[in-house]
Amino acid sequence: MEKDAAKARIAELVEEINRNDRLYYVEARPVIADADYDRMYEELIALEKEFPEFKDPNSPTVRVSGAPLEGFAQVRHDPPMKSLDKCYEKGDLVQFDAFLRREMPAGAAWRYVVEPKVDGVSMSLLYESRRLVRAATRGNGEVGDDVTQNVRTIRSIPKTLPEDAPETVEVRGEVYMTRDGFVKLNESLDEAGRQTFMNPRNACAGSLKLLDPKIVATRPLDMVVYNAGGVGCEGFASHTEMIAAFRRWGFPVSPWSRTATTIEDAIAAIDELGENRHGFRFEIDGAVLKVDERSLYAGLGATAHSPRWARAYKYAPERVETVLRDITVQVGRSGVLTPVAELEPVELAGSVISRATLHNADQIAEQDIRIGDHVWLVKAGDVIPAIDGVLTEKRTPEIVKYVFPDVCPVCGGAVVRLEGEVAVRCVNPGCPAQLQRRLEHFASRNALDIKALGGRVADILVDKGLIKDPLDLFALDYDALQSLDVGENGATRKFGKNALNMRDAVRLARGMPLDRWLFAVGIPNIGATVAKDIAAEHERFSDLPESAVLENVIQNDMKKGKDRKILPIKVEAAKAVLAFFRSEYGAAFASRMRELGLDPKRAEKETVKTEGPLVGAGCVLTGTLSRPRTEYAKMIELAGGIIQSSVTSKTRYLIAGENVGAAKTEKAKALGTEVIDEKRLLELLGAVEAAEVPRIPVQGTLF
Ligand code: AMP
Ligand code: ZN
């Protein structure tokens, strides 16, 4: 490609990908198929590699190819990033109102705004020429860390601003980790034997401090923008108006806010927020009460610590006292021993809790948690029950220090603590507990999807000695399995027809693509996404044990500089896969695969058809359809069709779902467009027999 053309194409791709990130992550209305997004992303990676001189610092490829930093530069904040005055009682809010009445100029009237107080990390974003040029943490308020590289990996944060935004503007807000993302992150850290995070805020702060943006990119971070910075926001008369502009400019803003004219109404709003406070995707630790009229801010001024036009109200933390009846120790799929607190059931933040994870031996030792203790129970990140301290004054003499088991509680085998890990692992390859969890994982939805094989059936199959390795599934006598007793609590229940369902699912599993198989094996650190990335670079399963590609990933990492080939595979992952196949168990697994004639192949790349009724045909989708629009768009594009957003003279088909006005179809007909229904579309796609179309109504008109 010519240099000029490459430069223009890179700019176009960066803009298009960033625009689609906004549609997906901020507005929650994706307009293109995943495959198209991936295609653009891959094209951009390739072009940037060929023409590194045109690489845009705001390129979305920072997620896979940003180079690690040595450390963070310092940024001075002007004006300083202040904190908020906090209060814990409603009476303090009434006093705040009285304070404002005294301080405000005579005759001044104002409204209040109530917003959630997002519990994350304060962040300043600076845009110059409407491009993100700097992101900095609050630090001590005067000076913070330049974390631009890391913040660029957050997809909901706009990298460029639209024309109606000022050329130069600084906005401030809170970067947070989503609550369910936090739960998943901790689960995978536990499984990998690594230290977990206390709550989403710590996880967020920890992620932003990472020097390698590629790892930051995998962390579920997002942002809420709620404040003006030092430049570009002078023109707004009110806070509400400013937030509306932020939203227009593409910033993620708070999904909830209320205005009130009296302090009583403001307090009612704070109560309303309090009731809903566990329902946000971010954790909140209070409400923020602000004066809406920005013109009144200067008169009120600020203390060294905080502005005088706002107050934070902190909700009382929800914690309850209960008794720790026992500590049980579970053994995971990679042998990690996880202690679990068995509690006297109590209600906390809307649910009854009887168990809480204790993560690892260190955590128990640090808090000196003992069986029989009275403990405080909280919800970490509003979701995960956790023990937050012991009421030592209630401890009786017979309550003795807890000793973590030094053998596996299931198989009695030796346990070890590996260098650099907090976890203790059972290293017996024949441990039934590990096998049960491995088998369950093998059959899980993103692995080989064997629905009849849930946790309980896995336990029974292993306990009865019917399965000694997941691959035994391919040699089981399923007819005999029909009489297996899978009853619970003393009741008998035959496995019956489910045995045959299981047999069918196992047969289907033979044909599953490589990425699912690689995930199913259950190698530490190889999640479903990582498995896809690795599978994309290999023809078949038998290529993995001696993979030159994986060797190269490891070698390349040692080589810095230009000829580093960029693959989305991380060194850690490459090492884990090779180490697995070099282990005794991995080698045996691979040879058993060969014996069973199993050699899963890479999934076929979806290719666009060049023949058929939809090739080159402009298509517009409208009305209520029985499948998500993105799914149809993808199917049409793979069949060679072109998705259009509105009917033009180039439109061949208007696919009309339900509730489409006659005016629309008439107009289409006048332009020479054929109006067809969903059934006809499926015939054209050659996808399904028309009779099979499921009718699940999807809300709303799609275009
Ligand atoms: P704290 O960190 O507890 O001293 O509380 C003050 C901090 O709350 C501010 O510096 C902001 O980072 C944060 N904060 C979270 N949500 C908001 C919001 N909606 N408005 C203002 N500040 C907020
Ligand atoms: Zn064991």
XYZ file of C-alpha atoms and ligand atoms in Angstrom:
727
model
C 0.000 0.000 0.000
C 1.136 3.554 -0.748
C 2.215 5.580 2.275
C -0.516 8.182 1.897
C -3.186 5.562 1.474
C -1.908 3.678 4.516
C -1.923 6.812 6.623
C -5.484 7.627 5.631
C -6.663 4.053 6.150
C -5.074 3.868 9.618
C -6.823 7.089 10.622
C -10.109 5.792 9.263
C -9.810 2.466 11.104
C -8.874 4.108 14.410
C -11.888 6.363 14.181
C -14.268 3.617 13.130
C -13.134 1.201 15.866
C -13.273 3.886 18.540
C -16.723 4.902 17.331
C -17.934 1.312 17.550
C -16.420 0.948 21.021
C -18.504 3.924 22.090
C -21.676 2.495 20.545
C -21.043 -0.807 22.266
C -19.638 0.215 25.641
C -21.311 3.578 26.308
C -24.535 3.536 24.387
C -25.095 -0.233 24.512
C -26.298 -0.323 20.907
C -23.769 -2.036 18.693
C -24.321 -1.509 14.983
C -21.867 -3.920 13.415
C -21.279 -7.645 13.618
C -18.412 -8.867 15.835
C -16.734 -10.419 12.823
C -16.572 -7.035 11.075
C -15.164 -5.408 14.172
C -12.508 -8.108 14.398
C -11.655 -7.719 10.732
C -11.074 -3.969 11.129
C -9.020 -4.578 14.255
C -6.801 -7.115 12.522
C -6.344 -4.859 9.506
C -5.271 -2.034 11.795
C -2.749 -4.214 13.638
C -1.239 -5.282 10.320
C -1.064 -1.735 8.932
C 0.467 -0.308 12.086
C 3.094 -2.990 11.953
C 3.970 -2.144 8.364
C 3.820 1.627 8.907
C 4.743 2.204 12.553
C 5.336 5.894 11.810
C 1.590 6.419 11.393
C 0.564 4.744 14.619
C -1.897 6.956 16.487
C -1.197 7.157 20.245
C -4.951 6.727 20.753
C -5.058 3.600 18.624
C -7.290 0.875 20.078
C -4.466 -1.588 19.431
C -2.816 -0.334 22.641
C -4.865 -3.187 24.127
C -2.689 -5.789 22.444
C 0.519 -4.021 21.566
C 1.220 -1.229 24.040
C 4.746 -1.512 25.383
C 5.257 -1.716 29.160
C 6.393 1.446 30.936
C 9.319 1.739 33.326
C 7.309 3.901 35.691
C 4.791 6.738 35.743
C 5.537 10.390 35.065
C 4.115 12.980 37.454
C 1.330 15.373 36.529
C 0.518 18.616 38.336
C -3.207 19.327 38.681
C -4.439 22.854 38.098
C -6.661 23.476 39.972
C -5.914 20.702 42.483
C -8.227 17.679 42.507
C -10.070 18.103 45.752
C -11.832 15.615 47.942
C -15.328 15.986 49.429
C -16.459 16.807 52.956
C -18.195 13.788 54.339
C -21.070 13.345 56.702
C -22.847 10.338 58.115
C -26.130 11.747 59.370
C -29.146 13.370 57.782
C -28.916 16.187 60.343
C -25.561 17.169 58.864
C -27.246 17.636 55.503
C -29.805 20.000 57.043
C -26.908 21.935 58.565
C -25.210 22.057 55.182
C -28.390 23.615 53.790
C -28.406 26.200 56.625
C -24.725 26.923 55.947
C -25.470 27.595 52.282
C -28.347 29.948 53.208
C -25.937 31.994 55.303
C -23.173 32.045 52.726
C -25.153 32.614 49.542
C -25.719 36.149 48.247
C -29.094 37.626 49.209
C -31.885 36.444 46.953
C -29.897 33.565 45.474
C -31.920 30.482 44.592
C -30.446 27.094 43.832
C -31.280 23.492 43.195
C -29.564 20.397 44.506
C -28.259 17.498 42.464
C -27.882 14.057 44.036
C -25.502 11.543 42.437
C -24.079 8.192 43.458
C -20.628 8.410 44.983
C -18.763 5.965 42.792
C -16.130 4.013 44.701
C -13.180 3.905 42.377
C -10.150 5.986 41.516
C -10.384 9.728 40.751
C -9.136 10.525 37.283
C -8.474 13.596 35.168
C -8.764 13.357 31.379
C -7.225 16.051 29.202
C -8.169 16.562 25.548
C -6.217 18.776 23.173
C -7.379 19.320 19.599
C -10.251 17.103 20.786
C -7.945 14.131 21.281
C -7.197 12.385 24.532
C -3.635 13.367 25.372
C -3.341 12.689 29.090
C -4.998 10.776 31.895
C -3.812 11.269 35.456
C -4.764 9.931 38.877
C -5.528 12.304 41.729
C -2.446 11.301 43.718
C -2.210 13.735 46.613
C -4.531 16.164 44.847
C -1.713 18.429 43.666
C 0.354 15.852 41.821
C -0.774 12.529 40.393
C 0.500 9.764 38.116
C 0.318 9.898 34.338
C -1.567 6.703 33.497
C -2.531 7.660 29.939
C -1.394 4.341 28.417
C -3.557 2.368 30.805
C -6.606 4.591 30.504
C -6.420 4.338 26.716
C -7.297 0.658 27.067
C -10.664 1.530 28.637
C -13.100 1.230 25.787
C -15.871 3.437 27.114
C -13.570 6.452 27.370
C -13.677 8.533 24.180
C -10.319 8.943 22.480
C -11.566 11.839 20.359
C -14.378 14.317 20.920
C -16.981 15.536 18.445
C -16.892 18.972 16.747
C -19.187 20.673 19.261
C -16.796 19.949 22.149
C -14.141 22.570 22.970
C -10.751 22.028 21.365
C -9.114 21.832 24.755
C -11.003 20.458 27.710
C -10.234 18.672 30.940
C -12.898 16.545 32.610
C -12.728 14.609 35.842
C -14.475 11.557 37.166
C -14.057 8.133 38.646
C -12.581 5.049 36.997
C -14.078 1.908 38.503
C -14.043 -1.863 38.119
C -17.441 -3.410 37.467
C -18.772 -5.544 40.297
C -19.245 -8.707 38.276
C -15.898 -8.168 36.577
C -14.338 -7.986 40.028
C -15.932 -11.283 41.059
C -14.593 -12.996 37.933
C -11.135 -11.494 38.350
C -10.909 -12.752 41.932
C -12.108 -16.197 40.907
C -9.378 -16.475 38.329
C -6.753 -15.140 40.753
C -7.852 -17.714 43.332
C -7.643 -20.465 40.753
C -4.180 -19.331 39.694
C -3.063 -19.368 43.318
C -2.526 -15.607 43.382
C -3.446 -12.905 45.862
C -7.016 -11.640 45.414
C -8.244 -8.057 45.744
C -10.241 -6.895 48.764
C -12.875 -4.979 46.790
C -13.492 -3.456 43.347
C -11.787 -0.197 44.322
C -8.527 -1.937 45.261
C -8.751 -4.026 42.132
C -9.238 -0.865 40.062
C -6.362 0.999 41.709
C -4.140 -2.070 41.386
C -4.989 -2.421 37.702
C -4.240 1.236 36.937
C -0.838 0.867 38.600
C 0.201 -1.964 36.294
C 3.001 -0.996 33.967
C 1.867 -3.251 31.135
C -1.199 -1.872 29.323
C -1.858 -5.271 27.736
C -2.774 -6.644 31.153
C -4.762 -3.543 32.049
C -6.764 -4.082 28.861
C -8.037 -7.394 30.225
C -9.355 -5.781 33.416
C -13.065 -4.813 33.412
C -12.622 -1.052 33.908
C -15.098 1.686 33.123
C -15.637 5.313 34.109
C -18.194 7.871 35.235
C -17.383 11.495 34.368
C -18.905 14.039 36.780
C -16.715 17.083 37.096
C -15.096 19.949 35.224
C -11.333 20.142 35.098
C -9.197 23.264 34.780
C -10.115 24.149 31.223
C -12.976 24.015 28.728
C -16.040 23.826 30.998
C -16.334 27.499 31.916
C -19.459 28.094 29.865
C -21.898 25.873 31.739
C -24.427 27.605 33.953
C -25.376 24.425 35.783
C -23.970 21.041 36.676
C -26.928 19.294 35.019
C -26.275 21.158 31.786
C -22.608 20.239 31.926
C -23.385 16.532 32.461
C -25.774 16.641 29.486
C -22.940 18.054 27.364
C -20.528 15.368 28.626
C -23.043 12.782 27.532
C -23.335 14.377 24.084
C -19.571 14.411 23.730
C -19.537 10.649 24.241
C -18.454 10.422 27.892
C -19.921 7.770 30.168
C -21.874 9.612 32.881
C -23.775 8.481 35.963
C -26.778 6.330 35.045
C -28.697 7.793 37.999
C -29.149 11.347 39.290
C -31.929 13.479 40.787
C -32.514 17.186 41.196
C -34.362 18.719 44.148
C -35.402 22.233 45.116
C -35.420 21.686 48.881
C -33.072 19.854 51.225
C -35.987 17.600 52.265
C -36.458 16.479 48.668
C -32.721 16.028 48.313
C -32.685 13.798 51.405
C -35.573 11.787 49.956
C -33.493 11.284 46.802
C -30.524 10.175 48.927
C -32.808 7.612 50.600
C -34.038 6.402 47.234
C -30.455 5.968 46.086
C -29.681 4.174 49.352
C -32.354 1.615 48.623
C -31.008 0.968 45.132
C -27.376 1.183 46.002
C -26.597 -2.489 45.465
C -28.065 -2.454 41.981
C -25.378 -0.524 40.087
C -22.647 -2.126 38.038
C -20.171 -0.123 40.127
C -19.828 -0.130 43.881
C -21.008 3.051 45.580
C -20.006 4.196 49.043
C -22.438 7.060 49.425
C -24.311 9.872 47.754
C -22.935 13.219 46.615
C -25.059 16.320 47.132
C -24.114 19.247 44.906
C -25.410 22.744 44.245
C -26.532 22.727 40.612
C -25.825 26.394 39.810
C -22.189 26.641 38.810
C -22.364 30.440 38.850
C -22.641 30.236 42.651
C -19.508 28.140 43.103
C -16.959 30.957 43.007
C -18.711 32.861 45.778
C -18.703 29.789 48.018
C -15.101 28.864 47.290
C -13.287 25.886 48.691
C -11.250 24.798 51.671
C -7.819 23.298 51.180
C -9.491 19.914 51.256
C -12.793 20.287 49.416
C -15.234 22.544 47.557
C -17.885 24.197 49.737
C -20.725 23.588 47.286
C -20.861 19.831 47.755
C -21.129 17.184 50.483
C -20.690 13.447 50.458
C -23.157 11.438 52.510
C -21.906 8.006 53.510
C -24.400 5.212 54.041
C -23.859 3.119 57.134
C -21.814 0.093 56.098
C -23.857 -3.048 56.122
C -22.304 -5.653 58.324
C -23.730 -8.267 60.612
C -22.415 -10.416 63.386
C -22.558 -14.176 63.101
C -20.814 -17.302 64.333
C -18.204 -19.229 62.390
C -19.323 -22.825 62.825
C -16.610 -24.487 60.814
C -13.969 -24.065 58.163
C -14.127 -26.534 55.301
C -11.407 -26.815 52.717
C -12.312 -27.344 49.058
C -9.965 -28.667 46.420
C -10.148 -27.007 42.996
C -9.367 -28.267 39.540
C -5.697 -27.353 39.714
C -5.395 -28.671 43.260
C -5.645 -25.286 45.032
C -6.976 -25.659 48.583
C -9.614 -22.987 49.281
C -10.896 -22.573 52.834
C -14.597 -21.769 53.169
C -16.292 -20.310 56.234
C -19.403 -22.233 57.287
C -21.533 -19.673 59.091
C -24.608 -19.494 61.255
C -27.024 -18.279 58.513
C -27.727 -14.510 58.648
C -29.364 -11.964 56.420
C -27.127 -9.324 54.872
C -27.912 -6.747 52.175
C -30.885 -8.664 50.886
C -29.815 -12.309 51.034
C -29.305 -15.083 53.572
C -25.675 -16.071 53.849
C -24.259 -19.258 55.307
C -20.879 -19.497 53.583
C -18.064 -17.133 52.733
C -14.769 -17.720 50.997
C -11.670 -17.227 53.106
C -9.437 -17.301 49.996
C -6.300 -18.832 51.511
C -4.364 -19.774 54.617
C -2.724 -16.344 54.917
C -6.033 -14.598 55.111
C -7.115 -16.764 58.035
C -3.793 -16.296 59.809
C -3.729 -12.521 59.330
C -7.161 -12.042 60.854
C -6.589 -14.887 63.332
C -9.967 -16.376 62.471
C -10.866 -19.398 64.606
C -13.661 -21.946 64.469
C -16.311 -20.900 67.019
C -15.510 -17.170 66.769
C -18.089 -14.416 66.526
C -17.223 -12.588 63.303
C -18.309 -9.550 61.307
C -19.722 -10.393 57.918
C -19.689 -7.843 55.060
C -20.157 -8.016 51.329
C -16.952 -7.254 49.467
C -17.789 -5.254 46.386
C -21.409 -5.472 47.493
C -21.531 -9.035 46.253
C -19.080 -11.450 47.783
C -19.681 -12.338 51.418
C -16.479 -11.866 53.371
C -15.348 -11.922 56.981
C -14.249 -8.512 58.149
C -12.830 -9.001 61.589
C -13.316 -11.104 64.694
C -15.100 -10.027 67.883
C -12.226 -11.237 70.057
C -13.971 -10.071 73.245
C -16.529 -12.819 72.691
C -13.891 -15.522 72.327
C -14.062 -18.295 74.933
C -11.037 -20.311 76.150
C -11.888 -23.485 74.258
C -11.606 -21.613 70.954
C -8.121 -22.438 69.708
C -5.988 -21.218 66.851
C -6.925 -22.637 63.458
C -4.370 -24.907 61.860
C -4.488 -25.126 58.081
C -4.392 -28.754 56.858
C -0.973 -29.964 55.772
C -2.415 -32.743 53.630
C -5.168 -32.714 51.017
C -8.502 -33.041 52.841
C -9.849 -35.253 50.055
C -7.048 -37.611 49.036
C -4.708 -37.203 52.002
C -1.851 -36.499 49.602
C 0.964 -34.035 50.177
C 0.329 -30.322 49.718
C 2.901 -27.737 48.648
C 3.145 -24.019 48.519
C 4.840 -22.871 45.324
C 7.276 -19.990 45.203
C 5.456 -16.687 44.773
C 1.993 -18.108 45.414
C -0.324 -17.618 48.338
C -2.155 -20.842 47.598
C -1.468 -24.296 48.937
C -1.951 -27.059 46.373
C -2.566 -30.783 46.434
C -0.032 -32.202 43.969
C -1.414 -35.724 43.706
C -2.290 -36.158 40.007
C -4.781 -38.875 40.971
C -6.638 -36.708 43.526
C -10.372 -37.408 43.069
C -11.387 -33.869 44.089
C -9.246 -32.349 41.366
C -10.535 -34.862 38.876
C -14.149 -34.074 39.728
C -13.643 -30.362 39.201
C -11.623 -30.989 36.029
C -14.357 -33.211 34.674
C -16.996 -30.621 35.456
C -14.936 -27.977 33.674
C -14.360 -30.301 30.704
C -18.131 -30.559 30.260
C -18.957 -26.889 30.920
C -20.735 -24.671 28.424
C -17.711 -22.902 26.927
C -15.744 -26.136 26.935
C -17.312 -29.269 25.418
C -20.862 -28.400 26.498
C -21.985 -31.785 27.817
C -25.133 -30.675 29.602
C -26.030 -33.970 31.251
C -22.693 -33.910 33.084
C -23.096 -31.416 35.941
C -21.197 -31.166 39.223
C -23.144 -33.905 40.968
C -22.878 -36.426 38.144
C -19.156 -35.661 37.877
C -18.765 -36.391 41.591
C -20.590 -39.716 41.295
C -18.725 -40.876 38.188
C -15.411 -40.252 39.922
C -16.496 -41.691 43.281
C -17.674 -44.888 41.606
C -14.363 -45.179 39.797
C -16.082 -45.055 36.403
C -13.932 -42.159 35.315
C -10.260 -41.703 36.094
C -9.663 -39.022 33.478
C -12.016 -36.740 31.504
C -11.066 -38.598 28.324
C -12.668 -41.751 29.776
C -15.926 -40.130 28.643
C -15.049 -41.341 25.154
C -14.904 -44.954 26.274
C -17.843 -45.178 28.676
C -20.604 -47.754 28.379
C -23.555 -45.369 28.221
C -26.180 -48.113 28.031
C -24.997 -49.463 31.354
C -24.868 -45.897 32.706
C -28.661 -45.630 32.440
C -29.008 -47.615 35.646
C -26.575 -45.395 37.590
C -28.110 -44.039 40.786
C -27.865 -40.232 40.904
C -30.375 -39.711 43.733
C -29.707 -37.244 46.511
C -30.206 -37.431 50.284
C -30.851 -41.157 50.388
C -33.449 -41.162 47.592
C -32.752 -43.315 44.529
C -33.028 -41.866 41.044
C -31.843 -43.531 37.862
C -29.682 -41.558 35.435
C -31.848 -43.079 32.659
C -32.321 -41.164 29.445
C -29.814 -38.543 30.531
C -27.120 -41.169 29.995
C -28.070 -41.256 26.324
C -28.166 -37.459 26.121
C -24.718 -37.488 27.581
C -23.569 -40.029 24.990
C -24.889 -37.810 22.169
C -23.201 -34.733 23.603
C -19.919 -36.644 23.914
C -20.221 -37.665 20.263
C -20.751 -34.048 19.275
C -17.743 -33.058 21.356
C -15.526 -35.066 18.978
C -16.219 -32.476 16.317
C -15.818 -29.399 18.518
C -13.177 -26.931 17.360
C -9.676 -26.683 18.769
C -10.254 -23.602 20.931
C -12.969 -25.322 22.938
C -10.845 -28.389 23.428
C -7.879 -26.354 24.547
C -10.090 -24.550 27.052
C -11.642 -27.852 28.169
C -8.263 -29.329 29.124
C -8.204 -26.838 31.988
C -4.630 -25.566 31.873
C -4.078 -22.854 34.515
C -4.333 -19.336 32.990
C -5.961 -20.596 29.787
C -9.449 -19.120 29.767
C -11.871 -19.283 26.867
C -10.586 -16.105 25.184
C -6.932 -16.998 25.532
C -7.717 -20.454 24.139
C -9.305 -18.815 21.070
C -6.246 -16.665 20.454
C -3.950 -19.671 20.698
C -6.190 -21.914 18.595
C -6.267 -19.301 15.831
C -2.543 -19.873 15.308
C -2.677 -23.682 15.165
C -4.076 -26.150 12.696
C -4.900 -28.962 15.094
C -4.571 -30.223 18.655
C -1.569 -32.412 17.894
C 0.366 -29.268 16.846
C 0.243 -27.838 20.355
C 2.785 -29.941 22.316
C 5.648 -28.989 19.969
C 4.295 -25.633 18.873
C 6.839 -23.391 17.186
C 4.354 -20.535 17.385
C 4.262 -20.697 21.172
C 8.046 -21.024 21.362
C 8.270 -17.919 19.230
C 5.968 -15.963 21.494
C 8.302 -16.738 24.385
C 11.467 -15.976 22.379
C 10.032 -12.782 20.946
C 9.279 -11.419 24.346
C 12.950 -11.499 25.160
C 13.663 -9.524 22.000
C 12.493 -5.965 22.246
C 12.192 -3.701 19.258
C 10.821 -3.595 15.774
C 10.819 -7.125 14.479
C 8.789 -8.331 17.391
C 5.874 -10.118 15.841
C 2.668 -9.070 17.501
C 0.345 -11.933 18.290
C -2.458 -11.594 20.791
C -0.917 -14.477 22.772
C 0.681 -13.630 26.094
C 3.993 -15.120 27.135
C 2.481 -16.475 30.325
C -0.158 -18.346 28.317
C 2.360 -19.751 25.832
C 4.497 -20.998 28.694
C 1.528 -22.552 30.461
C 0.470 -24.556 27.401
C 3.950 -25.850 26.660
C 4.543 -26.667 30.330
C 1.298 -28.628 30.382
C 2.260 -30.870 27.473
C 5.728 -31.394 28.952
C 4.276 -32.506 32.260
C 3.707 -36.197 32.830
C -0.037 -35.743 32.896
C -0.090 -33.524 29.781
C 1.998 -35.974 27.777
C -0.286 -38.829 28.807
C -3.324 -36.738 27.890
C -1.954 -36.034 24.413
C -1.132 -39.680 23.747
C -4.559 -40.783 24.976
C -6.096 -38.283 22.519
C -4.153 -40.002 19.729
C -5.298 -43.452 20.840
C -8.900 -42.284 20.804
C -8.465 -40.841 17.319
C -9.177 -37.342 18.611
C -7.413 -34.439 16.929
C -9.648 -31.339 17.025
C -9.151 -28.831 14.233
C -9.161 -25.056 14.237
C -12.609 -23.551 13.678
C -13.224 -22.618 10.069
C -12.856 -18.923 9.454
C -16.198 -17.547 8.452
C -15.854 -16.512 4.855
C -18.137 -14.255 2.925
C -20.032 -16.030 0.154
C -19.417 -14.964 -3.426
C -22.398 -16.771 -4.878
C -26.040 -16.792 -3.936
C -29.138 -14.604 -3.982
C -27.836 -12.044 -1.460
C -24.443 -11.311 -3.020
C -24.176 -7.560 -3.507
C -27.753 -6.996 -2.365
C -28.461 -3.924 -0.224
C -30.607 -4.953 2.747
C -32.456 -2.954 5.375
C -33.852 -4.572 8.538
C -36.891 -3.016 10.152
C -39.625 -3.860 12.643
C -39.739 -6.471 15.369
C -37.760 -9.562 14.450
C -37.415 -12.861 16.261
C -33.618 -12.704 16.536
C -31.287 -9.875 17.522
C -30.598 -7.547 14.641
C -26.813 -7.974 14.964
C -27.259 -11.690 14.389
C -29.206 -11.138 11.168
C -26.761 -8.455 10.054
C -23.924 -10.915 10.459
C -25.776 -13.674 8.582
C -26.624 -11.316 5.718
C -23.063 -10.064 5.471
C -21.672 -13.593 5.428
C -24.093 -14.357 2.613
C -22.548 -11.461 0.674
C -25.265 -8.883 1.372
C -24.711 -5.267 2.363
C -26.427 -3.878 5.440
C -27.859 -0.388 4.998
C -29.390 1.814 7.637
C -32.192 3.210 5.464
C -33.854 2.412 2.160
C -32.265 4.024 -0.904
C -32.546 3.323 -4.611
C -29.726 0.783 -4.084
C -31.698 -1.304 -1.597
C -32.779 -4.661 -2.966
C -34.617 -6.040 0.098
C -36.494 -4.400 2.939
C -36.815 -7.111 5.571
C -39.929 -6.135 7.472
C -40.568 -7.698 10.865
C -43.708 -7.087 12.829
C -45.250 -3.666 13.522
C -43.938 -1.956 10.420
C -45.986 0.997 9.197
C -47.507 0.829 5.706
C -45.892 4.168 4.797
C -42.443 2.627 5.171
C -43.153 -0.370 2.960
C -44.932 1.793 0.356
C -41.961 4.115 0.140
C -39.644 1.152 -0.296
C -41.779 -0.295 -3.075
C -41.794 3.060 -4.853
C -37.982 2.941 -4.907
C -38.069 -0.516 -6.453
C -37.173 -2.360 -3.254
C -38.662 -5.776 -2.632
C -40.392 -6.024 0.756
C -39.894 -9.458 2.315
C -40.667 -11.077 5.659
C -38.374 -12.941 7.988
C -39.333 -16.334 6.627
C -38.329 -15.329 3.121
C -35.062 -13.887 4.418
C -34.186 -17.225 5.976
C -34.917 -18.943 2.695
C -32.618 -16.530 0.892
C -29.951 -17.147 3.507
C -30.449 -20.870 3.012
C -29.978 -20.987 6.760
C -32.966 -22.832 8.153
C -36.046 -24.537 6.844
C -38.686 -21.853 7.012
C -40.864 -23.930 9.353
C -38.182 -23.988 12.048
C -38.043 -20.250 12.690
C -38.514 -19.694 16.410
C -40.772 -16.827 17.333
C -39.197 -15.046 20.242
C -40.346 -11.444 20.029
C -37.596 -8.877 20.429
C -38.659 -5.487 21.697
C -38.515 -2.379 19.624
C -37.969 -1.244 16.091
C -34.449 -1.864 15.072
C -33.739 0.768 12.473
P -13.205 10.323 49.359
O -12.337 9.657 48.326
O -13.941 9.338 50.210
O -12.468 11.404 50.091
O -14.385 11.064 48.561
C -14.136 12.079 47.646
C -14.059 11.509 46.272
O -15.278 10.938 45.873
C -13.814 12.517 45.209
O -12.496 12.932 45.148
C -14.195 11.763 43.971
O -13.092 11.050 43.499
C -15.183 10.727 44.467
N -16.499 10.766 43.821
C -17.186 9.650 43.461
N -18.347 9.948 42.866
C -18.436 11.297 42.822
C -19.417 12.213 42.319
N -20.566 11.779 41.757
N -19.160 13.518 42.425
C -18.006 13.954 43.015
N -17.045 13.146 43.513
C -17.246 11.826 43.430
Zn -5.923 -34.228 46.827
